[in-house]
Amino acid sequence: MPDRAIPGRAIPGLCRDCLETYPEPPTKEARPRRCPACDSPRLVWHPDLDRLSLAHIDCDAFYASVEKRDRPELRDKPVIVGGGQRGVVSAACYVARMYGVHSAMPMFKALKACPDAVVIRPDMAKYAEVGRTIRERMLELTPLVEPLSIDEAFLDLSGTEALHHGWPARSLARLVRDIERELDLTASVGLSYNKFFAKIASDLDKPRGFAVLGFDAATSFLANQPVGIIWGVGKSLRASLAREGITLVRHLLPYSEAELVGHYGRIGQRLYHFARGQDDRGVNPRSPAKSISSETTFNRDISAAEPLLERLWPLCETVARRLKKAGLAGASVQLKLKTADFRQISRSRRLGAPTQLAEELYRTAQPLLEQETDGRSFRLIGIGAADLVAAERADLPDLLDPERTKRAQVERAIDQVRAKLGDQAILKGRGLHLHKGAPSKGTQRGNS
Amino acid sequence: MKLTIERAALLKSLTHVQSVVERRNTIPILSNVLIEADGASLSLTATDMDLTVIDKIAAEVSQPGATTAPAHTLYDIVRKLPEGAQVEIEAGGDDARLKLQAGRSVFTLATLPREDFPATSGDDLPQSFTLQAGELKTLIDRTRFAISTEETRYYLNGIFLHAAQSNSLPVLRAVATDGHRLARVEMPLPDAAKDMPGVIVPRKTVSELRRLVEGVDDPVELALSETKIRFAFGPTVLTSKLIDGTFPDYERVIPAGNDKVLEVDCKSFAEAVDRVSTISSEKSRAVKMAVNNGALTLSANSPENGTAVEELEIDYDGAGIEIGFNSRYLLDIAQQIEGEAAQFTMADPASPTIVREVADSSALYVLMPMRV
């Protein structure tokens, strides 16, 4: 770990508007509230400000902000981006958030909380385009940009001081200032010495924030945070930790790594190291998609296997289409279900060989689904291909299962017809019923 | 319990058992090794509930008894003790701790009661016969690379061991396949094995067994039922559950009508494949074999890397054929061929090819070609 801040050492500062930097406060006694150069109140002071170089940048209410930018009449209205009557909130603007709306909230709840909200169907193509523009700007600062989604990324600016004539903190402040000025979108910066703290920091001062967690953050900040702040600690792990009396990060400290691993499995390692602020993950610019998935929320809960399978098939086709387009294949298949009372169930199965075929995804997921249909009602089903590899070795002929080879040939033939005549030109029998009525509504698709 | 044992003997025995213990265990007792001292011997047992290994060694026991202690910790400690050290182990005091002392090093370890350790059922294993360790190694080595990891066809996750007829002679066969390649090796059937049921030995058992028989020359006693198998050799006994499933009828995937027969010098073939595959992308690993009168051309290309071509002289007068294979699969097989010459029997670029050793008909490999 890098050396800690030296007590009594000068505290450097930075103005986020004029980018003026102060190696130490102009007067010894107090840091000014406003920038002596431009009179802006947006000053950051931190003992490690001149030395930290790992950042997490997260756009504020990204989808909603893009919509508001493009439709100025919505500027002061609560805006929710999301789909369908049973869909979920993809993004809520800060006005809507004041009513308690947050992303991933079911739409009906969101509308109950904020009946006046303007609901906008997501326009993923538009957001992706804006996201790309922002990413290009990040790449002008450093090649070490690791996107986490279309609107957030880790940046490692170590060693860029000479190139950019200033501290990484200053380069970051300029980046978000320029994004704001030129793209009319705001973003929040979290600056620290590793990914774990950078990600936490970007959330501390949202929106339009700039938060710094220094080299002493493990003791000065983290220890008294709830364990849920540790990435990967979800509801169920939090509950089992709570049973041991572990609710705050510092409660983890007395345990050895072996004890935590013994109790909680692999995540125990993460608990041990993250609780000490140790995170040696590098910023990996080519962190490719880990899975490709598609899911749908039903208008009415479904409990029987057959109608669930009917919904599953078009999702398999969607995932397969995207795998084929990306030249990828999945070596395992993940089935996701959400029960009527919002419990999420994930089941996965490793394949003998990677596949990009809808048919194999479906056949792998089918028995997994049938095991779960025990009378419970489900509100959502999803399918994903994970452990992605390049498609070259996907769906090779199988010695033991000549049918598999034939099915692959059939699907490739269908793909060729569709490429020429459009997706509706040819359907498998399994997909036919969907075209008797209207196509299913409320489909949510996303990369994960 | 109190005993003294030489470090090297203890380490060897711990090495035998500790790798059965999974690094991460939800059931704490499964992280432990069962230590039993009785008479003049120390017995160590490790299990993952499916697979149990017991190893017995001579020790100076001054007070018999039993306890369990963390396997990996114990192994790491003994490994780091100086060579030639005498290790003193003591347990059974009031504090439920195990004390290990060697020279000036003293360790105390948390223990769990012996009663909590899952008992290995003394199941009735009605079939038993003996193999030479070398024979067992051959059966494993020539098939294990083809074991599948697929979860859906779980019955492929092991080696299928069974009695069969080959040229109307009774043989003991080991078969493994992952759908892309199949390996079949056989040896004369021991008389005592003629009524054995066909069993599928799981992957982990295969690899533990292979590790344990390394360097062993003793005969190996096999005993089995339809659900369990036991291998005993020297002081070591491995007992494992079998995969509860039906191995597919593999005979029907071994093609009978392939007419293009190509013989290659195995060593130079393997070296050439290895060289050429340097270029084939890690993604596809494909190597193309173009067979013509008098020459076999191996080639690979990758859009990122470039191309590679190598020509081998061969004796071949059949029709020309171009066929692609996963280079790693070719090398896996070539590695198991000990004789000079290997024979490819092909039909067409889309159908399974047979590979075997010319001088030794006991092993046969089937390989599915790739599109190239």
mmCIF file of N, CA and C in Angstrom, chain B residues 132-205:
data_model
loop_
_atom_site.group_PDB
_atom_site.id
_atom_site.type_symbol
_atom_site.label_atom_id
_atom_site.label_comp_id
_atom_site.label_asym_id
_atom_site.label_seq_id
_atom_site.Cartn_x
_atom_site.Cartn_y
_atom_site.Cartn_z
ATOM 1 N N GLN B 132 -2.307 -54.940 -12.337
ATOM 2 C CA GLN B 132 -0.987 -54.397 -12.058
ATOM 3 C C GLN B 132 -1.096 -52.866 -12.090
ATOM 4 N N ALA B 133 -0.329 -52.218 -11.249
ATOM 5 C CA ALA B 133 -0.392 -50.753 -11.205
ATOM 6 C C ALA B 133 -0.153 -50.161 -12.590
ATOM 7 N N GLY B 134 0.784 -50.768 -13.331
ATOM 8 C CA GLY B 134 1.091 -50.269 -14.675
ATOM 9 C C GLY B 134 -0.118 -50.357 -15.596
ATOM 10 N N GLU B 135 -0.865 -51.445 -15.476
ATOM 11 C CA GLU B 135 -2.057 -51.614 -16.310
ATOM 12 C C GLU B 135 -3.097 -50.533 -15.986
ATOM 13 N N LEU B 136 -3.258 -50.300 -14.698
ATOM 14 C CA LEU B 136 -4.232 -49.302 -14.277
ATOM 15 C C LEU B 136 -3.824 -47.917 -14.793
ATOM 16 N N LYS B 137 -2.529 -47.616 -14.710
ATOM 17 C CA LYS B 137 -2.047 -46.328 -15.209
ATOM 18 C C LYS B 137 -2.350 -46.176 -16.697
ATOM 19 N N THR B 138 -2.105 -47.253 -17.452
ATOM 20 C CA THR B 138 -2.364 -47.187 -18.891
ATOM 21 C C THR B 138 -3.850 -46.939 -19.165
ATOM 22 N N LEU B 139 -4.715 -47.677 -18.467
ATOM 23 C CA LEU B 139 -6.157 -47.496 -18.673
ATOM 24 C C LEU B 139 -6.542 -46.038 -18.413
ATOM 25 N N ILE B 140 -5.976 -45.461 -17.379
ATOM 26 C CA ILE B 140 -6.324 -44.079 -17.034
ATOM 27 C C ILE B 140 -5.715 -43.092 -18.024
ATOM 28 N N ASP B 141 -4.394 -43.218 -18.235
ATOM 29 C CA ASP B 141 -3.693 -42.213 -19.045
ATOM 30 C C ASP B 141 -4.246 -42.114 -20.455
ATOM 31 N N ARG B 142 -4.618 -43.251 -21.011
ATOM 32 C CA ARG B 142 -5.029 -43.226 -22.407
ATOM 33 C C ARG B 142 -6.481 -42.806 -22.596
ATOM 34 N N THR B 143 -7.198 -42.594 -21.502
ATOM 35 C CA THR B 143 -8.605 -42.215 -21.663
ATOM 36 C C THR B 143 -8.964 -40.906 -20.969
ATOM 37 N N ARG B 144 -8.254 -40.568 -19.906
ATOM 38 C CA ARG B 144 -8.754 -39.496 -19.029
ATOM 39 C C ARG B 144 -8.871 -38.151 -19.740
ATOM 40 N N PHE B 145 -8.029 -37.916 -20.751
ATOM 41 C CA PHE B 145 -8.074 -36.612 -21.414
ATOM 42 C C PHE B 145 -9.402 -36.380 -22.139
ATOM 43 N N ALA B 146 -10.122 -37.467 -22.425
ATOM 44 C CA ALA B 146 -11.380 -37.321 -23.171
ATOM 45 C C ALA B 146 -12.596 -37.207 -22.256
ATOM 46 N N ILE B 147 -12.386 -37.211 -20.931
ATOM 47 C CA ILE B 147 -13.525 -37.105 -20.009
ATOM 48 C C ILE B 147 -14.199 -35.745 -20.171
ATOM 49 N N SER B 148 -15.502 -35.751 -20.212
ATOM 50 C CA SER B 148 -16.271 -34.512 -20.400
ATOM 51 C C SER B 148 -16.466 -33.767 -19.085
ATOM 52 N N THR B 149 -16.725 -32.454 -19.178
ATOM 53 C CA THR B 149 -17.090 -31.688 -17.980
ATOM 54 C C THR B 149 -18.524 -31.183 -18.081
ATOM 55 N N GLU B 150 -19.229 -31.639 -19.077
ATOM 56 C CA GLU B 150 -20.600 -31.172 -19.309
ATOM 57 C C GLU B 150 -21.520 -31.606 -18.169
ATOM 58 N N GLU B 151 -22.379 -30.680 -17.730
ATOM 59 C CA GLU B 151 -23.253 -31.018 -16.607
ATOM 60 C C GLU B 151 -24.508 -31.772 -17.036
ATOM 61 N N THR B 152 -24.971 -31.488 -18.234
ATOM 62 C CA THR B 152 -26.208 -32.145 -18.658
ATOM 63 C C THR B 152 -25.978 -33.641 -18.861
ATOM 64 N N ARG B 153 -24.942 -33.968 -19.608
ATOM 65 C CA ARG B 153 -24.637 -35.387 -19.792
ATOM 66 C C ARG B 153 -23.617 -35.808 -18.725
ATOM 67 N N TYR B 154 -24.082 -35.790 -17.461
ATOM 68 C CA TYR B 154 -23.196 -36.051 -16.326
ATOM 69 C C TYR B 154 -22.554 -37.430 -16.405
ATOM 70 N N TYR B 155 -23.224 -38.347 -17.107
ATOM 71 C CA TYR B 155 -22.699 -39.712 -17.194
ATOM 72 C C TYR B 155 -21.426 -39.783 -18.045
ATOM 73 N N LEU B 156 -21.065 -38.653 -18.677
ATOM 74 C CA LEU B 156 -19.796 -38.623 -19.419
ATOM 75 C C LEU B 156 -18.642 -38.084 -18.573
ATOM 76 N N ASN B 157 -18.949 -37.713 -17.305
ATOM 77 C CA ASN B 157 -17.922 -37.079 -16.468
ATOM 78 C C ASN B 157 -17.010 -38.102 -15.774
ATOM 79 N N GLY B 158 -16.723 -39.197 -16.460
ATOM 80 C CA GLY B 158 -15.851 -40.192 -15.860
ATOM 81 C C GLY B 158 -15.398 -41.209 -16.883
ATOM 82 N N ILE B 159 -14.669 -42.210 -16.394
ATOM 83 C CA ILE B 159 -14.209 -43.292 -17.270
ATOM 84 C C ILE B 159 -15.137 -44.490 -17.088
ATOM 85 N N PHE B 160 -15.641 -44.982 -18.197
ATOM 86 C CA PHE B 160 -16.533 -46.145 -18.184
ATOM 87 C C PHE B 160 -15.654 -47.393 -18.200
ATOM 88 N N LEU B 161 -15.716 -48.151 -17.119
ATOM 89 C CA LEU B 161 -14.891 -49.346 -16.973
ATOM 90 C C LEU B 161 -15.811 -50.554 -17.035
ATOM 91 N N HIS B 162 -15.557 -51.455 -17.961
ATOM 92 C CA HIS B 162 -16.490 -52.570 -18.105
ATOM 93 C C HIS B 162 -15.832 -53.742 -18.816
ATOM 94 N N ALA B 163 -16.477 -54.893 -18.716
ATOM 95 C CA ALA B 163 -16.009 -56.095 -19.415
ATOM 96 C C ALA B 163 -16.657 -56.122 -20.788
ATOM 97 N N ALA B 164 -15.879 -56.499 -21.815
ATOM 98 C CA ALA B 164 -16.430 -56.555 -23.177
ATOM 99 C C ALA B 164 -15.719 -57.663 -23.945
ATOM 100 N N GLN B 165 -16.174 -57.858 -25.171
ATOM 101 C CA GLN B 165 -15.536 -58.828 -26.057
ATOM 102 C C GLN B 165 -14.811 -58.064 -27.156
ATOM 103 N N SER B 166 -13.570 -58.454 -27.415
ATOM 104 C CA SER B 166 -12.866 -57.848 -28.525
ATOM 105 C C SER B 166 -12.249 -58.976 -29.335
ATOM 106 N N ASN B 167 -12.620 -59.070 -30.591
ATOM 107 C CA ASN B 167 -12.218 -60.206 -31.430
ATOM 108 C C ASN B 167 -12.463 -61.523 -30.690
ATOM 109 N N SER B 168 -13.640 -61.624 -30.122
ATOM 110 C CA SER B 168 -14.120 -62.774 -29.340
ATOM 111 C C SER B 168 -13.209 -63.150 -28.163
ATOM 112 N N LEU B 169 -12.414 -62.192 -27.715
ATOM 113 C CA LEU B 169 -11.660 -62.402 -26.472
ATOM 114 C C LEU B 169 -12.220 -61.466 -25.405
ATOM 115 N N PRO B 170 -12.316 -61.975 -24.175
ATOM 116 C CA PRO B 170 -12.829 -61.089 -23.119
ATOM 117 C C PRO B 170 -11.789 -60.022 -22.750
ATOM 118 N N VAL B 171 -12.234 -58.781 -22.691
ATOM 119 C CA VAL B 171 -11.330 -57.680 -22.349
ATOM 120 C C VAL B 171 -11.944 -56.784 -21.281
ATOM 121 N N LEU B 172 -11.056 -56.117 -20.555
ATOM 122 C CA LEU B 172 -11.476 -55.061 -19.640
ATOM 123 C C LEU B 172 -11.261 -53.759 -20.383
ATOM 124 N N ARG B 173 -12.328 -52.961 -20.500
ATOM 125 C CA ARG B 173 -12.235 -51.755 -21.300
ATOM 126 C C ARG B 173 -12.441 -50.496 -20.474
ATOM 127 N N ALA B 174 -11.686 -49.478 -20.825
ATOM 128 C CA ALA B 174 -11.914 -48.142 -20.267
ATOM 129 C C ALA B 174 -12.265 -47.238 -21.436
ATOM 130 N N VAL B 175 -13.349 -46.478 -21.288
ATOM 131 C CA VAL B 175 -13.796 -45.598 -22.365
ATOM 132 C C VAL B 175 -14.130 -44.235 -21.772
ATOM 133 N N ALA B 176 -13.727 -43.178 -22.478
ATOM 134 C CA ALA B 176 -14.152 -41.836 -22.075
ATOM 135 C C ALA B 176 -14.442 -41.038 -23.332
ATOM 136 N N THR B 177 -15.417 -40.162 -23.251
ATOM 137 C CA THR B 177 -15.724 -39.317 -24.413
ATOM 138 C C THR B 177 -16.397 -38.034 -23.953
ATOM 139 N N ASP B 178 -16.156 -36.973 -24.714
ATOM 140 C CA ASP B 178 -16.847 -35.715 -24.442
ATOM 141 C C ASP B 178 -17.691 -35.304 -25.641
ATOM 142 N N GLY B 179 -17.888 -36.230 -26.562
ATOM 143 C CA GLY B 179 -18.696 -35.908 -27.734
ATOM 144 C C GLY B 179 -17.859 -35.409 -28.904
ATOM 145 N N HIS B 180 -16.631 -34.942 -28.604
ATOM 146 C CA HIS B 180 -15.756 -34.492 -29.689
ATOM 147 C C HIS B 180 -14.663 -35.506 -29.978
ATOM 148 N N ARG B 181 -14.267 -36.208 -28.938
ATOM 149 C CA ARG B 181 -13.315 -37.295 -29.129
ATOM 150 C C ARG B 181 -13.711 -38.414 -28.196
ATOM 151 N N LEU B 182 -13.255 -39.608 -28.552
ATOM 152 C CA LEU B 182 -13.545 -40.765 -27.732
ATOM 153 C C LEU B 182 -12.256 -41.558 -27.610
ATOM 154 N N ALA B 183 -11.978 -42.046 -26.407
ATOM 155 C CA ALA B 183 -10.789 -42.863 -26.208
ATOM 156 C C ALA B 183 -11.229 -44.202 -25.655
ATOM 157 N N ARG B 184 -10.725 -45.255 -26.248
ATOM 158 C CA ARG B 184 -11.098 -46.601 -25.785
ATOM 159 C C ARG B 184 -9.827 -47.410 -25.651
ATOM 160 N N VAL B 185 -9.583 -47.953 -24.486
ATOM 161 C CA VAL B 185 -8.392 -48.774 -24.317
ATOM 162 C C VAL B 185 -8.808 -50.070 -23.616
ATOM 163 N N GLU B 186 -8.146 -51.152 -23.999
ATOM 164 C CA GLU B 186 -8.544 -52.428 -23.414
ATOM 165 C C GLU B 186 -7.337 -53.280 -23.065
ATOM 166 N N MET B 187 -7.584 -54.264 -22.200
ATOM 167 C CA MET B 187 -6.542 -55.220 -21.804
ATOM 168 C C MET B 187 -7.243 -56.530 -21.500
ATOM 169 N N PRO B 188 -6.494 -57.619 -21.479
ATOM 170 C CA PRO B 188 -7.149 -58.901 -21.205
ATOM 171 C C PRO B 188 -7.918 -58.834 -19.888
ATOM 172 N N LEU B 189 -9.085 -59.422 -19.884
ATOM 173 C CA LEU B 189 -9.948 -59.340 -18.704
ATOM 174 C C LEU B 189 -9.465 -60.320 -17.638
ATOM 175 N N PRO B 190 -9.167 -59.834 -16.426
ATOM 176 C CA PRO B 190 -8.844 -60.788 -15.356
ATOM 177 C C PRO B 190 -10.050 -61.704 -15.127
ATOM 178 N N ASP B 191 -9.773 -63.003 -14.932
ATOM 179 C CA ASP B 191 -10.879 -63.968 -14.754
ATOM 180 C C ASP B 191 -11.891 -63.516 -13.711
ATOM 181 N N ALA B 192 -11.359 -63.006 -12.617
ATOM 182 C CA ALA B 192 -12.235 -62.650 -11.501
ATOM 183 C C ALA B 192 -13.160 -61.486 -11.846
ATOM 184 N N ALA B 193 -12.887 -60.809 -12.967
ATOM 185 C CA ALA B 193 -13.668 -59.616 -13.300
ATOM 186 C C ALA B 193 -14.784 -59.933 -14.291
ATOM 187 N N LYS B 194 -14.955 -61.224 -14.620
ATOM 188 C CA LYS B 194 -15.860 -61.501 -15.739
ATOM 189 C C LYS B 194 -17.314 -61.151 -15.450
ATOM 190 N N ASP B 195 -17.695 -61.065 -14.188
ATOM 191 C CA ASP B 195 -19.085 -60.712 -13.873
ATOM 192 C C ASP B 195 -19.226 -59.271 -13.401
ATOM 193 N N MET B 196 -18.173 -58.480 -13.576
ATOM 194 C CA MET B 196 -18.262 -57.124 -13.031
ATOM 195 C C MET B 196 -19.306 -56.310 -13.801
ATOM 196 N N PRO B 197 -20.021 -55.445 -13.077
ATOM 197 C CA PRO B 197 -20.944 -54.550 -13.779
ATOM 198 C C PRO B 197 -20.150 -53.432 -14.445
ATOM 199 N N GLY B 198 -20.697 -52.845 -15.489
ATOM 200 C CA GLY B 198 -20.057 -51.673 -16.098
ATOM 201 C C GLY B 198 -20.194 -50.500 -15.135
ATOM 202 N N VAL B 199 -19.097 -49.802 -14.846
ATOM 203 C CA VAL B 199 -19.172 -48.701 -13.886
ATOM 204 C C VAL B 199 -18.534 -47.446 -14.467
ATOM 205 N N ILE B 200 -19.031 -46.282 -14.021
ATOM 206 C CA ILE B 200 -18.441 -45.013 -14.462
ATOM 207 C C ILE B 200 -17.707 -44.390 -13.279
ATOM 208 N N VAL B 201 -16.390 -44.320 -13.382
ATOM 209 C CA VAL B 201 -15.550 -43.802 -12.296
ATOM 210 C C VAL B 201 -15.405 -42.293 -12.481
ATOM 211 N N PRO B 202 -15.839 -41.492 -11.478
ATOM 212 C CA PRO B 202 -15.863 -40.033 -11.651
ATOM 213 C C PRO B 202 -14.481 -39.433 -11.877
ATOM 214 N N ARG B 203 -14.487 -38.288 -12.546
ATOM 215 C CA ARG B 203 -13.270 -37.567 -12.895
ATOM 216 C C ARG B 203 -12.344 -37.336 -11.691
ATOM 217 N N LYS B 204 -12.900 -36.847 -10.593
ATOM 218 C CA LYS B 204 -12.030 -36.532 -9.449
ATOM 219 C C LYS B 204 -11.381 -37.804 -8.907
ATOM 220 N N THR B 205 -12.149 -38.892 -8.864
ATOM 221 C CA THR B 205 -11.596 -40.158 -8.404
ATOM 222 C C THR B 205 -10.460 -40.598 -9.322
#
